[in-house]
Short mmCIF file of C-alpha atoms and ligand atoms in Angstrom, two decimals:
data_model
loop_
_atom_site.label_atom_id
_atom_site.label_comp_id
_atom_site.label_asym_id
_atom_site.label_seq_id
_atom_site.Cartn_x
_atom_site.Cartn_y
_atom_site.Cartn_z
CA MET B 1 -40.37 14.65 38.97
CA ASP B 2 -43.03 15.08 36.40
CA ARG B 3 -43.48 13.36 33.11
CA LYS B 4 -41.95 16.48 31.09
CA ALA B 5 -39.14 16.33 33.14
CA ARG B 6 -38.14 12.62 32.81
CA GLU B 7 -39.29 13.03 29.28
CA ARG B 8 -36.80 15.77 28.72
CA ILE B 9 -34.00 13.74 30.58
CA VAL B 10 -34.60 10.44 28.49
CA TYR B 11 -34.30 12.46 25.36
CA ALA B 12 -30.89 14.23 26.28
CA ALA B 13 -29.93 10.58 27.06
CA VAL B 14 -30.20 9.74 23.46
CA TRP B 15 -29.05 12.92 22.49
CA LEU B 16 -25.56 12.48 24.19
CA ALA B 17 -25.59 8.60 23.04
CA CYS B 18 -25.80 9.80 19.44
CA LEU B 19 -23.32 12.71 19.78
CA ALA B 20 -20.64 10.51 21.71
CA PRO B 21 -18.87 9.36 19.05
CA LEU B 22 -18.61 12.46 17.05
CA LEU B 23 -17.15 13.85 20.32
CA TRP B 24 -14.98 11.13 21.05
CA LEU B 25 -13.82 11.65 17.54
CA ALA B 26 -13.35 15.43 18.09
CA TRP B 27 -11.29 14.79 21.09
CA ARG B 28 -9.14 12.19 20.04
CA GLY B 29 -8.35 14.74 17.20
CA TYR B 30 -7.30 17.41 19.34
CA ALA B 31 -5.21 15.08 21.36
CA GLY B 32 -3.38 14.21 18.28
CA GLU B 33 -4.26 10.46 18.56
CA LEU B 34 -5.89 9.70 15.17
CA GLY B 35 -2.65 8.29 13.80
CA ALA B 36 -0.45 8.74 10.56
CA ASN B 37 -3.46 9.24 8.37
CA PRO B 38 -6.08 11.23 10.40
CA ILE B 39 -7.91 12.89 7.29
CA GLU B 40 -8.73 8.82 6.57
CA ALA B 41 -9.29 8.04 10.09
CA VAL B 42 -12.03 10.77 10.31
CA ILE B 43 -13.91 9.85 6.90
CA ARG B 44 -13.72 5.99 8.30
CA LYS B 45 -15.09 6.70 11.88
CA LEU B 46 -17.94 9.20 10.30
CA GLY B 47 -18.72 6.77 7.76
CA VAL B 48 -19.22 3.61 10.32
CA TRP B 49 -20.95 5.55 12.87
CA GLY B 50 -23.22 6.93 10.33
CA LEU B 51 -24.11 3.07 9.54
CA ARG B 52 -24.39 1.99 12.92
CA LEU B 53 -26.63 4.73 13.81
CA LEU B 54 -29.01 3.58 10.44
CA LEU B 55 -28.94 -0.27 11.97
CA VAL B 56 -29.93 1.29 15.40
CA GLY B 57 -32.81 3.46 13.19
CA LEU B 58 -34.13 0.42 11.67
CA ALA B 59 -34.00 -1.74 14.74
CA ILE B 60 -36.44 0.47 16.77
CA SER B 61 -39.35 -0.79 15.33
CA PRO B 62 -38.72 -4.16 15.86
CA ALA B 63 -37.45 -3.39 19.25
CA ALA B 64 -40.67 -1.57 20.02
CA ARG B 65 -42.78 -4.09 19.01
CA ILE B 66 -41.00 -6.97 20.55
CA LEU B 67 -40.19 -5.34 23.89
CA ARG B 68 -43.57 -3.97 23.69
CA GLN B 69 -42.73 -0.70 24.09
CA PRO B 70 -44.41 1.28 21.57
CA ARG B 71 -43.32 4.45 22.46
CA LEU B 72 -39.77 3.87 21.61
CA ILE B 73 -40.83 4.60 18.20
CA ARG B 74 -40.47 8.52 19.34
CA PHE B 75 -36.69 8.36 19.03
CA ARG B 76 -36.49 6.88 15.63
CA ARG B 77 -36.52 10.42 14.00
CA THR B 78 -33.78 11.45 16.39
CA VAL B 79 -31.58 8.22 15.12
CA GLY B 80 -32.26 8.76 11.93
CA LEU B 81 -31.17 12.38 11.72
CA PHE B 82 -27.96 11.91 13.58
CA ALA B 83 -27.39 8.97 11.19
CA PHE B 84 -27.85 11.83 8.03
CA SER B 85 -25.84 14.13 9.96
CA TYR B 86 -22.98 11.73 10.43
CA ILE B 87 -22.81 10.92 6.85
CA LEU B 88 -23.18 14.40 5.49
CA LEU B 89 -19.90 15.06 7.81
CA HIS B 90 -18.79 11.75 6.35
CA LEU B 91 -19.50 13.15 2.70
CA SER B 92 -18.27 16.73 3.79
CA THR B 93 -15.06 15.44 4.59
CA TYR B 94 -14.37 13.55 1.68
CA ILE B 95 -15.11 16.55 -0.40
CA GLY B 96 -13.40 19.19 1.58
CA VAL B 97 -10.89 17.80 3.33
CA ASP B 98 -9.94 14.44 1.24
CA GLN B 99 -10.26 15.90 -1.97
CA PHE B 100 -10.05 19.53 -1.05
CA PHE B 101 -12.78 20.73 -3.44
CA ASP B 102 -11.23 19.21 -6.62
CA TRP B 103 -14.28 19.22 -8.31
CA ALA B 104 -12.92 17.15 -11.32
CA ALA B 105 -11.45 14.27 -9.58
CA ILE B 106 -14.89 14.08 -7.25
CA GLY B 107 -16.83 13.85 -10.13
CA LYS B 108 -14.70 10.90 -11.58
CA ASP B 109 -14.35 9.04 -8.44
CA ILE B 110 -18.25 9.16 -8.29
CA LEU B 111 -18.48 8.17 -12.08
CA LYS B 112 -15.65 5.55 -11.90
CA ARG B 113 -15.39 3.98 -8.31
CA PRO B 114 -18.56 1.34 -7.77
CA TYR B 115 -18.52 2.21 -4.17
CA ILE B 116 -18.40 6.10 -4.44
CA THR B 117 -21.19 6.10 -6.98
CA ILE B 118 -23.61 3.76 -4.84
CA GLY B 119 -22.50 5.99 -1.42
CA MET B 120 -23.58 8.85 -3.31
CA ALA B 121 -26.38 7.38 -4.39
CA ALA B 122 -27.29 6.40 -0.76
CA PHE B 123 -27.03 10.02 0.61
CA LEU B 124 -29.12 11.43 -2.17
CA LEU B 125 -31.36 9.12 -1.51
CA LEU B 126 -31.19 9.84 2.40
CA THR B 127 -31.64 13.37 1.85
CA PRO B 128 -35.25 13.94 0.93
CA LEU B 129 -36.11 11.87 4.29
CA ALA B 130 -34.10 14.00 6.70
CA ALA B 131 -35.52 17.03 4.71
CA THR B 132 -39.24 15.68 5.43
CA SER B 133 -38.77 13.94 9.02
CA PHE B 134 -40.29 17.35 10.53
CA ASN B 135 -44.45 16.96 11.49
CA GLY B 136 -45.06 19.71 9.14
CA ALA B 137 -44.07 17.44 6.22
CA VAL B 138 -46.18 14.43 7.16
CA ARG B 139 -48.90 16.82 7.28
CA ARG B 140 -48.59 18.05 4.11
CA LEU B 141 -47.35 14.87 2.10
CA GLY B 142 -50.44 13.07 3.95
CA PRO B 143 -49.07 9.90 5.98
CA LYS B 144 -49.72 7.58 3.44
CA ARG B 145 -46.89 9.42 0.66
CA TRP B 146 -44.66 10.03 3.87
CA ARG B 147 -44.62 6.69 4.83
CA ARG B 148 -44.04 5.18 0.98
CA LEU B 149 -40.70 8.15 0.79
CA HIS B 150 -39.67 6.85 4.10
CA GLN B 151 -39.40 3.18 3.06
CA LEU B 152 -37.10 3.96 0.67
CA ILE B 153 -34.49 3.60 3.81
CA TYR B 154 -34.93 -0.26 3.42
CA LEU B 155 -33.34 0.47 0.00
CA ILE B 156 -30.49 3.02 1.45
CA VAL B 157 -29.40 1.24 4.03
CA PRO B 158 -28.11 -1.71 2.10
CA MET B 159 -26.59 0.49 -0.49
CA GLY B 160 -24.58 1.48 2.68
CA VAL B 161 -23.50 -1.69 3.05
CA VAL B 162 -22.90 -2.45 -0.29
CA HIS B 163 -20.55 0.59 -0.31
CA TYR B 164 -18.60 -0.40 2.47
CA TYR B 165 -18.03 -4.03 1.42
CA LEU B 166 -16.57 -2.37 -2.19
CA LEU B 167 -14.27 -0.44 -0.28
CA VAL B 168 -12.70 -3.23 1.61
CA LYS B 169 -9.58 -4.58 0.30
CA ALA B 170 -9.59 -7.94 1.76
CA ASP B 171 -11.22 -8.61 5.05
CA HIS B 172 -14.97 -8.80 4.26
CA ARG B 173 -15.81 -9.90 7.82
CA PRO B 174 -17.20 -6.64 8.85
CA PRO B 175 -19.35 -4.99 5.90
CA LEU B 176 -20.75 -9.02 6.14
CA ILE B 177 -21.34 -8.83 9.88
CA TYR B 178 -23.17 -5.12 9.52
CA GLY B 179 -25.10 -6.69 6.11
CA GLY B 180 -26.23 -9.99 8.07
CA ILE B 181 -27.61 -7.69 11.01
CA VAL B 182 -29.08 -5.09 8.15
CA ALA B 183 -30.65 -8.63 6.86
CA ALA B 184 -32.14 -9.94 9.93
CA LEU B 185 -34.01 -6.29 10.70
CA LEU B 186 -35.60 -6.49 7.28
CA GLY B 187 -36.40 -10.06 7.57
CA TRP B 188 -37.90 -9.33 10.72
CA ARG B 189 -40.26 -7.13 9.51
CA LEU B 190 -40.98 -9.47 6.22
CA TRP B 191 -41.86 -12.11 8.63
CA ALA B 192 -44.02 -9.64 10.91
CA ALA B 193 -45.66 -8.34 7.82
CA ARG B 194 -46.91 -12.08 6.68
CA LYS B 195 -47.73 -12.79 10.54
CA SER B 196 -50.65 -9.91 10.77
CA ALA B 197 -51.64 -10.64 7.06
CA MET J 1 7.42 -1.88 22.04
CA LEU J 2 10.43 -1.51 20.34
CA ILE J 3 13.03 -1.22 23.02
CA ARG J 4 16.11 0.18 21.85
CA GLN J 5 19.29 -1.11 23.18
CA GLY J 6 22.68 -2.02 21.28
CA GLY J 7 23.70 1.19 20.50
CA ASP J 8 27.21 -0.11 21.87
CA LEU J 9 27.49 -1.68 18.47
CA THR J 10 27.73 1.21 16.57
CA GLU J 11 31.57 1.46 16.47
CA ASN J 12 31.76 -2.08 15.20
CA ASP J 13 30.07 -1.11 12.28
CA VAL J 14 31.71 1.45 10.41
CA THR J 15 35.29 0.42 9.11
CA PRO J 16 37.21 2.95 6.97
CA ARG J 17 36.40 1.49 3.65
CA GLY J 18 32.34 0.70 4.07
CA ILE J 19 30.37 -0.67 6.26
CA TYR J 20 29.92 -4.26 6.65
CA LEU J 21 27.13 -6.87 7.60
CA ARG J 22 28.21 -9.23 9.63
CA ARG J 23 26.84 -11.65 12.10
CA ARG J 24 27.32 -12.16 16.13
CA GLU J 25 27.23 -15.57 16.50
CA PHE J 26 25.70 -15.62 20.02
CA MET J 27 23.22 -18.37 18.61
CA THR J 28 26.03 -20.93 17.88
CA GLY J 29 28.26 -19.92 20.83
CA VAL J 30 31.40 -18.68 18.06
CA ALA J 31 32.63 -15.69 19.43
CA GLY J 32 31.90 -13.62 16.38
CA ALA J 33 32.95 -10.13 15.54
CA GLY J 34 29.88 -8.06 14.01
CA LEU J 35 26.50 -7.15 14.92
CA ALA J 36 23.38 -9.21 15.58
CA LEU J 37 21.28 -8.88 12.80
CA ALA J 38 18.85 -11.62 13.88
CA ALA J 39 18.61 -10.21 17.33
CA GLY J 40 16.01 -10.89 19.89
CA PRO J 41 12.51 -9.68 19.35
CA ALA J 42 12.60 -6.95 21.57
CA SER J 43 15.79 -5.22 20.66
CA ALA J 44 16.81 -2.84 17.75
CA ILE J 45 20.46 -2.56 17.34
CA ALA J 46 21.98 0.13 15.53
CA LEU J 47 23.27 0.03 11.90
CA ARG J 48 24.85 2.29 9.69
CA GLY J 49 24.64 2.54 5.87
CA GLU J 50 27.06 4.42 3.17
CA PRO J 51 25.01 7.37 1.55
CA SER J 52 23.56 6.36 -1.86
CA ARG J 53 23.02 8.63 -4.76
CA TYR J 54 19.43 7.16 -5.16
CA SER J 55 18.68 8.98 -2.19
CA THR J 56 15.77 11.47 -2.04
CA ASP J 57 16.39 14.70 -0.18
CA GLU J 58 12.54 15.29 0.56
CA GLU J 59 11.72 15.38 4.01
CA LYS J 60 11.41 11.79 5.70
CA THR J 61 8.59 10.62 7.41
CA SER J 62 8.43 10.32 11.08
CA LYS J 63 9.68 7.41 12.44
CA ASP J 64 6.52 7.00 14.66
CA ASN J 65 4.33 6.83 11.42
CA VAL J 66 6.97 4.44 9.99
CA THR J 67 6.85 2.10 12.44
CA GLY J 68 2.97 2.70 13.42
CA TYR J 69 0.97 2.61 9.95
CA ASN J 70 1.35 -0.39 8.21
CA ASN J 71 -0.11 -2.65 6.10
CA TYR J 72 0.96 -6.29 6.92
CA TYR J 73 -2.08 -8.68 6.91
CA GLU J 74 -0.11 -11.48 8.73
CA PHE J 75 -0.29 -9.24 11.84
CA GLY J 76 -4.09 -7.57 11.25
CA VAL J 77 -5.72 -6.07 8.62
CA ASP J 78 -5.70 -2.53 10.66
CA LYS J 79 -2.83 -0.22 9.93
CA SER J 80 -2.23 0.08 13.79
CA ASP J 81 -2.60 -3.71 13.98
CA PRO J 82 1.01 -4.85 12.73
CA ALA J 83 2.63 -2.22 15.16
CA ARG J 84 0.55 -3.96 18.49
CA ASN J 85 1.18 -7.43 17.20
CA ALA J 86 4.51 -7.82 15.54
CA GLY J 87 6.23 -8.24 18.61
CA ALA J 88 5.69 -12.01 19.13
CA LEU J 89 7.72 -12.86 15.59
CA THR J 90 10.54 -14.58 16.23
CA THR J 91 12.98 -13.57 14.01
CA SER J 92 16.17 -15.55 15.26
CA PRO J 93 17.04 -17.58 13.89
CA TRP J 94 15.85 -17.15 10.73
CA THR J 95 17.06 -19.11 7.42
CA VAL J 96 16.50 -18.27 3.62
CA LYS J 97 15.51 -21.09 1.00
CA ILE J 98 17.19 -20.49 -2.40
CA ASP J 99 15.86 -22.53 -4.87
CA GLY J 100 14.84 -23.04 -8.60
CA GLU J 101 16.70 -22.50 -11.84
CA CYS J 102 20.33 -21.44 -10.01
CA ASP J 103 23.79 -23.23 -9.44
CA LYS J 104 23.63 -23.00 -5.54
CA PRO J 105 19.96 -23.81 -4.26
CA GLY J 106 20.32 -24.58 -0.61
CA THR J 107 19.07 -23.08 2.80
CA TYR J 108 20.84 -20.40 4.32
CA ASP J 109 21.24 -18.99 7.54
CA LEU J 110 20.60 -15.17 7.42
CA GLY J 111 24.09 -14.11 8.53
CA ASP J 112 25.81 -16.08 6.09
CA PHE J 113 23.01 -14.91 3.35
CA LEU J 114 23.85 -11.17 4.08
CA ARG J 115 28.01 -11.68 4.70
CA GLY J 116 30.21 -9.62 3.02
CA ASN J 117 28.00 -7.01 1.61
CA THR J 118 28.20 -3.16 2.50
CA LEU J 119 25.18 -1.73 3.62
CA GLN J 120 24.00 1.67 2.29
CA GLU J 121 21.35 3.97 3.16
CA ARG J 122 18.60 4.55 0.68
CA ILE J 123 15.87 7.17 1.54
CA TYR J 124 12.96 6.28 -0.97
CA ARG J 125 9.57 7.65 -1.67
CA LEU J 126 7.25 4.49 -0.61
CA ARG J 127 3.62 4.85 -2.79
CA CYS J 128 0.99 2.74 -1.26
CA VAL J 129 -1.92 1.69 -3.53
CA GLU J 130 -4.31 3.17 -1.43
CA GLY J 131 -3.26 6.73 -2.37
CA TRP J 132 -0.87 7.65 0.68
CA SER J 133 3.00 7.79 0.49
CA MET J 134 6.09 8.38 2.80
CA VAL J 135 9.88 8.79 2.88
CA ILE J 136 11.59 6.40 4.53
CA PRO J 137 15.41 5.91 4.98
CA TRP J 138 16.17 2.34 4.81
CA LEU J 139 19.49 0.57 5.26
CA GLY J 140 19.68 -2.18 2.99
CA VAL J 141 21.89 -4.33 0.13
CA PRO J 142 21.09 -4.17 -3.57
CA LEU J 143 19.33 -7.24 -4.21
CA ALA J 144 21.29 -7.93 -7.21
CA ASP J 145 24.41 -8.47 -5.26
CA LEU J 146 22.60 -11.01 -2.96
CA LEU J 147 21.27 -12.94 -5.61
CA LYS J 148 24.45 -13.18 -7.99
CA PRO J 149 26.31 -15.51 -6.11
CA TYR J 150 24.16 -18.20 -6.33
CA GLY J 151 24.40 -18.53 -9.96
CA PRO J 152 21.24 -18.10 -11.52
CA THR J 153 21.03 -19.78 -14.81
CA SER J 154 19.97 -18.60 -18.32
CA LYS J 155 16.55 -20.11 -17.40
CA ALA J 156 15.85 -17.99 -14.79
CA LYS J 157 13.47 -15.41 -16.16
CA TYR J 158 11.79 -14.00 -12.60
CA VAL J 159 12.63 -14.10 -9.24
CA ALA J 160 9.87 -15.40 -6.85
CA PHE J 161 9.66 -14.04 -2.71
CA GLU J 162 7.83 -15.73 0.09
CA THR J 163 6.91 -14.46 3.33
CA LEU J 164 7.29 -16.55 6.47
CA GLU J 165 4.07 -18.33 7.49
CA ARG J 166 3.77 -18.90 11.18
CA PRO J 167 0.10 -18.52 12.31
CA SER J 168 1.18 -19.20 15.83
CA GLU J 169 3.30 -15.76 15.62
CA MET J 170 1.86 -14.21 12.72
CA ILE J 171 -1.94 -13.90 14.28
CA GLY J 172 -3.40 -12.63 11.05
CA GLN J 173 -2.28 -15.60 9.08
CA ARG J 174 -5.20 -17.44 11.03
CA ARG J 175 -7.92 -16.40 8.90
CA SER J 176 -7.61 -16.90 5.12
CA VAL J 177 -7.60 -13.12 4.48
CA LEU J 178 -5.04 -13.47 1.61
CA TYR J 179 -3.48 -16.75 0.16
CA TRP J 180 -0.81 -17.86 2.49
CA PRO J 181 2.41 -17.38 2.55
CA TYR J 182 2.25 -14.11 0.99
CA ARG J 183 4.06 -14.59 -2.62
CA GLU J 184 5.45 -11.47 -4.59
CA GLY J 185 7.65 -11.87 -7.69
CA LEU J 186 9.81 -9.66 -10.11
CA ARG J 187 10.97 -10.05 -13.40
CA MET J 188 14.57 -10.53 -13.35
CA ASP J 189 16.02 -7.03 -14.77
CA GLU J 190 13.40 -5.29 -11.98
CA ALA J 191 15.22 -7.70 -9.59
CA MET J 192 18.67 -6.79 -10.59
CA ASN J 193 17.94 -3.01 -11.12
CA PRO J 194 20.27 -1.22 -8.73
CA LEU J 195 17.13 0.90 -7.09
CA THR J 196 15.85 -2.66 -6.14
CA ILE J 197 17.09 -3.55 -2.15
CA MET J 198 16.86 -5.92 0.33
CA ALA J 199 16.50 -4.07 3.37
CA VAL J 200 17.03 -4.71 6.97
CA GLY J 201 16.93 -1.99 8.73
CA LEU J 202 15.59 1.67 8.63
CA TYR J 203 16.29 4.75 10.65
CA GLY J 204 19.63 3.66 11.43
CA GLU J 205 18.55 0.33 13.10
CA THR J 206 17.62 -2.92 12.45
CA LEU J 207 14.02 -3.72 11.08
CA PRO J 208 11.02 -3.45 13.75
CA ASN J 209 8.88 -6.56 13.06
CA GLN J 210 6.22 -4.56 11.80
CA ASN J 211 8.12 -3.13 9.14
CA GLY J 212 9.00 -6.76 7.99
CA ALA J 213 12.37 -8.18 9.85
CA PRO J 214 14.61 -9.27 9.50
CA MET J 215 14.57 -8.50 5.94
CA ARG J 216 12.43 -7.18 3.27
CA LEU J 217 12.10 -6.51 -0.28
CA VAL J 218 12.01 -2.64 -1.09
CA VAL J 219 11.27 -1.75 -4.84
CA PRO J 220 10.48 1.78 -4.53
CA TRP J 221 8.87 2.64 -8.23
CA LYS J 222 6.17 -0.18 -7.61
CA TYR J 223 3.04 -0.25 -5.07
CA GLY J 224 4.03 -0.90 -1.78
CA PHE J 225 2.59 -4.32 -1.71
CA LYS J 226 5.40 -5.64 -3.77
CA SER J 227 7.93 -4.71 -1.32
CA ILE J 228 7.63 -8.18 0.60
CA LYS J 229 8.42 -8.49 3.93
CA SER J 230 10.05 -11.04 6.41
CA ILE J 231 11.20 -13.22 3.25
CA VAL J 232 11.91 -17.07 3.63
CA ARG J 233 12.18 -18.40 0.45
CA ILE J 234 13.63 -16.48 -2.70
CA SER J 235 13.10 -19.11 -5.93
CA PHE J 236 14.62 -18.58 -9.71
CA THR J 237 11.78 -19.16 -12.02
CA GLU J 238 11.14 -19.22 -15.72
CA LYS J 239 7.63 -18.85 -15.36
CA GLN J 240 6.17 -15.53 -13.89
CA PRO J 241 5.26 -16.46 -10.46
CA PRO J 242 1.85 -16.15 -8.84
CA THR J 243 1.55 -13.11 -6.50
CA ALA J 244 -0.84 -12.86 -3.59
CA TRP J 245 -2.64 -9.84 -4.23
CA ASN J 246 -3.06 -10.54 -7.77
CA ARG J 247 -4.56 -14.09 -6.68
CA SER J 248 -6.88 -12.34 -4.42
CA ALA J 249 -7.86 -9.91 -7.07
CA ALA J 250 -6.30 -9.93 -10.82
CA ARG J 251 -8.50 -6.96 -11.94
CA GLU J 252 -6.94 -5.01 -9.11
CA TYR J 253 -3.75 -5.62 -8.83
CA GLY J 254 -1.29 -6.79 -11.85
CA PHE J 255 1.84 -8.61 -11.46
CA TYR J 256 3.91 -5.36 -12.31
CA SER J 257 2.15 -2.89 -10.04
CA ASN J 258 4.12 0.03 -11.29
CA VAL J 259 3.40 3.40 -9.72
CA ASN J 260 1.68 5.00 -12.53
CA PRO J 261 -0.45 7.68 -12.07
CA GLU J 262 -2.78 7.18 -15.46
CA VAL J 263 -3.66 3.65 -14.69
CA ASP J 264 -6.19 4.21 -11.85
CA HIS J 265 -6.80 1.04 -9.68
CA PRO J 266 -10.92 0.59 -9.72
CA ARG J 267 -11.50 1.35 -6.25
CA TRP J 268 -8.84 4.46 -6.13
CA SER J 269 -7.79 7.13 -8.50
CA GLN J 270 -3.90 6.92 -8.58
CA ALA J 271 -3.64 10.05 -9.89
CA THR J 272 -2.89 11.98 -6.39
CA GLU J 273 -1.31 11.00 -3.10
CA ARG J 274 -1.41 11.94 0.61
CA ARG J 275 1.99 12.29 2.05
CA ILE J 276 1.74 11.20 5.45
CA GLY J 277 2.13 13.86 7.69
CA GLU J 278 0.61 16.06 4.83
CA PHE J 279 -2.76 17.94 4.47
CA ARG J 280 -2.92 18.67 0.74
CA ARG J 281 -2.67 15.66 -1.58
CA ARG J 282 0.33 16.18 -3.92
CA PRO J 283 0.43 14.65 -7.58
CA THR J 284 1.70 10.80 -7.96
CA LEU J 285 4.79 10.97 -10.50
CA MET J 286 4.98 8.17 -13.22
CA PHE J 287 7.00 5.16 -11.52
CA ASN J 288 6.99 6.97 -8.45
CA GLY J 289 9.53 9.63 -9.65
CA TYR J 290 12.00 6.67 -10.59
CA GLY J 291 11.62 6.73 -14.28
CA GLU J 292 15.17 7.78 -14.95
CA GLN J 293 16.53 4.42 -13.43
CA VAL J 294 13.46 2.04 -14.37
CA ALA J 295 11.45 3.40 -17.41
CA SER J 296 13.90 2.14 -20.08
CA MET J 297 12.83 -1.69 -18.78
CA TYR J 298 9.34 -0.99 -20.17
CA ARG J 299 9.87 0.32 -23.39
CA GLY J 300 7.62 -0.50 -25.63
CA MET J 301 4.87 -2.34 -23.16
CA ASP J 302 1.79 -1.31 -22.83
CA LEU J 303 1.46 -0.27 -19.26
CA ARG J 304 -2.43 -0.56 -19.17
CA LYS J 305 -2.67 -3.94 -20.21
CA PHE J 306 0.55 -5.22 -17.89
CA PHE J 307 -0.37 -2.98 -14.91
C1 LIG H 401 -25.48 6.20 3.04
C2 LIG H 401 -24.42 6.87 3.01
C3 LIG H 401 -23.01 6.01 3.37
C4 LIG H 401 -22.83 5.28 4.51
C5 LIG H 401 -23.95 4.43 5.39
C6 LIG H 401 -21.13 5.07 4.45
C7 LIG H 401 -20.81 4.33 5.02
C8 LIG H 401 -18.91 3.86 5.11
C9 LIG H 401 -18.52 3.05 5.87
C10 LIG H 401 -18.99 2.40 6.83
C11 LIG H 401 -17.22 3.16 5.80
C12 LIG H 401 -16.10 2.36 5.97
C13 LIG H 401 -15.46 2.70 7.51
C14 LIG H 401 -14.54 1.93 7.51
O1 LIG H 401 -13.77 1.30 7.25
O2 LIG H 401 -14.43 1.71 9.02
C15 LIG H 401 -17.35 4.23 4.23
C16 LIG H 401 -15.89 4.73 3.94
C17 LIG H 401 -15.89 5.36 3.03
N1 LIG H 401 -16.69 6.05 2.57
FE1 LIG H 401 -18.98 6.23 3.07
N2 LIG H 401 -20.71 5.72 3.41
C18 LIG H 401 -21.77 6.69 2.94
C19 LIG H 401 -21.86 7.45 1.79
C20 LIG H 401 -20.63 8.07 1.09
C21 LIG H 401 -20.38 9.07 0.13
C22 LIG H 401 -21.59 10.06 -0.33
C23 LIG H 401 -19.13 9.12 0.19
C24 LIG H 401 -18.58 10.14 -1.01
C25 LIG H 401 -19.07 10.64 -2.00
C26 LIG H 401 -18.28 7.99 0.84
C27 LIG H 401 -16.73 8.28 0.56
C28 LIG H 401 -16.08 7.40 1.51
C29 LIG H 401 -15.15 6.87 1.67
C30 LIG H 401 -13.85 7.96 0.51
C31 LIG H 401 -14.27 6.34 2.50
C32 LIG H 401 -13.43 5.66 2.79
C33 LIG H 401 -12.79 4.77 1.89
C34 LIG H 401 -10.93 3.98 2.25
O3 LIG H 401 -10.77 5.11 3.14
O4 LIG H 401 -10.68 3.59 1.54
N3 LIG H 401 -19.19 7.35 1.71
N4 LIG H 401 -18.13 4.91 4.37
#
């Protein structure tokens, strides 16, 4: 097998891994296995997978450095775009299915519910990152500005965690676990930057 | 899993004048007539109740959903956890402690506590604070009928309730997600309101454990968390008693917690709700649609302040 074919297989595997939660969710929905409140279940699953993929995206460069596999970096864009897609679906389900395009109620939610306010802000910040994730954008913005823009992710992911923390009623352990992972991934960057400085 | 058995007991439940709750005294070996309310954990026993004028004729939520989608943190925080974990709970024997401002405090066997009362079927809307709702055919007894025999004194202004605390069987209690035991409370007039019932069954059977076996409160004009489950203690108090969710987040959960579409929870709008099984949200009704029976109790009160 030549390198190109191998590369294609690896990409296909990454794609499939990113798509698997969505396919699984669709299958469970089709089979009627999403429980008594399927709309809530879909919103939550999409949200939590969006967050997980954001974490995977954040973990790629540390992993590439630690494992000395610099070529892992090439998956960052794929993972990031999938994270964005899950969050877009998460938001769309909330708007189109849960609230059924009741814009007045949605507007009130965004203004009055801190967890929705911060989720929405995180989504709005994420959108330019998704929109500039093709090669042409790097060229157009210039690598420096592009990198500066994409550093927003260090703010966006913690906002996603805070969104999660704020919507949980009593059991704060799951969002705190995600928060701990994010803190470790961002902390590693600070540490690595200081070491190389 | 709930294994249905004991259907043979149905004939015994129904008498021409009404339907009486009695207890099969298999624990003590006394050959009593009647039915076992406090049966083993894996058995549901058929119950019948007199129809009530307080019942709604709205479409009932399916039994699968009523018994499979529960908030009962003693058995886990996910709504599918209680159905999975509550089977471990031993509901027989069961006693209830009555104390505080009353003439006849004491610890009573569940059968004695319920004895002689007519079981009614009450088909009620249930509105959860999270913005979903169900219609559930409960079987129960007006709380007033159960409490009056204990002679609450003139000092008894509130009634406090407590859920069982038994971490060995209630695995959710092994972590302090809430202050255990779970506590709830009602003002005396709310407790005595004819809508307030102590439920012992649903859908024609004894309560499944995940729904609060062997007995739970049902207060249909309040958010679901007020309807405390698996009750082991009832206290008459002079002061407003502490309640579990209020202690956990006072800004979010008030003592009254009446269903009110105009007063939002900080995290959820309460204007609409999703009826389980339906696609579109529907408007939430003031007092969950029970204003005719309960609004007068709150006349002159600022329901934004006393939320
Ligand atoms: C970076 C963006 C976002 C991330 C990472 C994210 C992540 C999450 C997570 C992890 C959950 C909890 C899932 C669970 O309980 O298992 C959640 C729930 C939810 N999110 Fe988001 N979210 C984001 C943006 C948004 C936006 C923009 C909205 C709407 C405007 C939104 C609305 C909701 C709602 C309504 C819930 C469910 C709350 C409930 O069921 O009580 N999210 N989200």
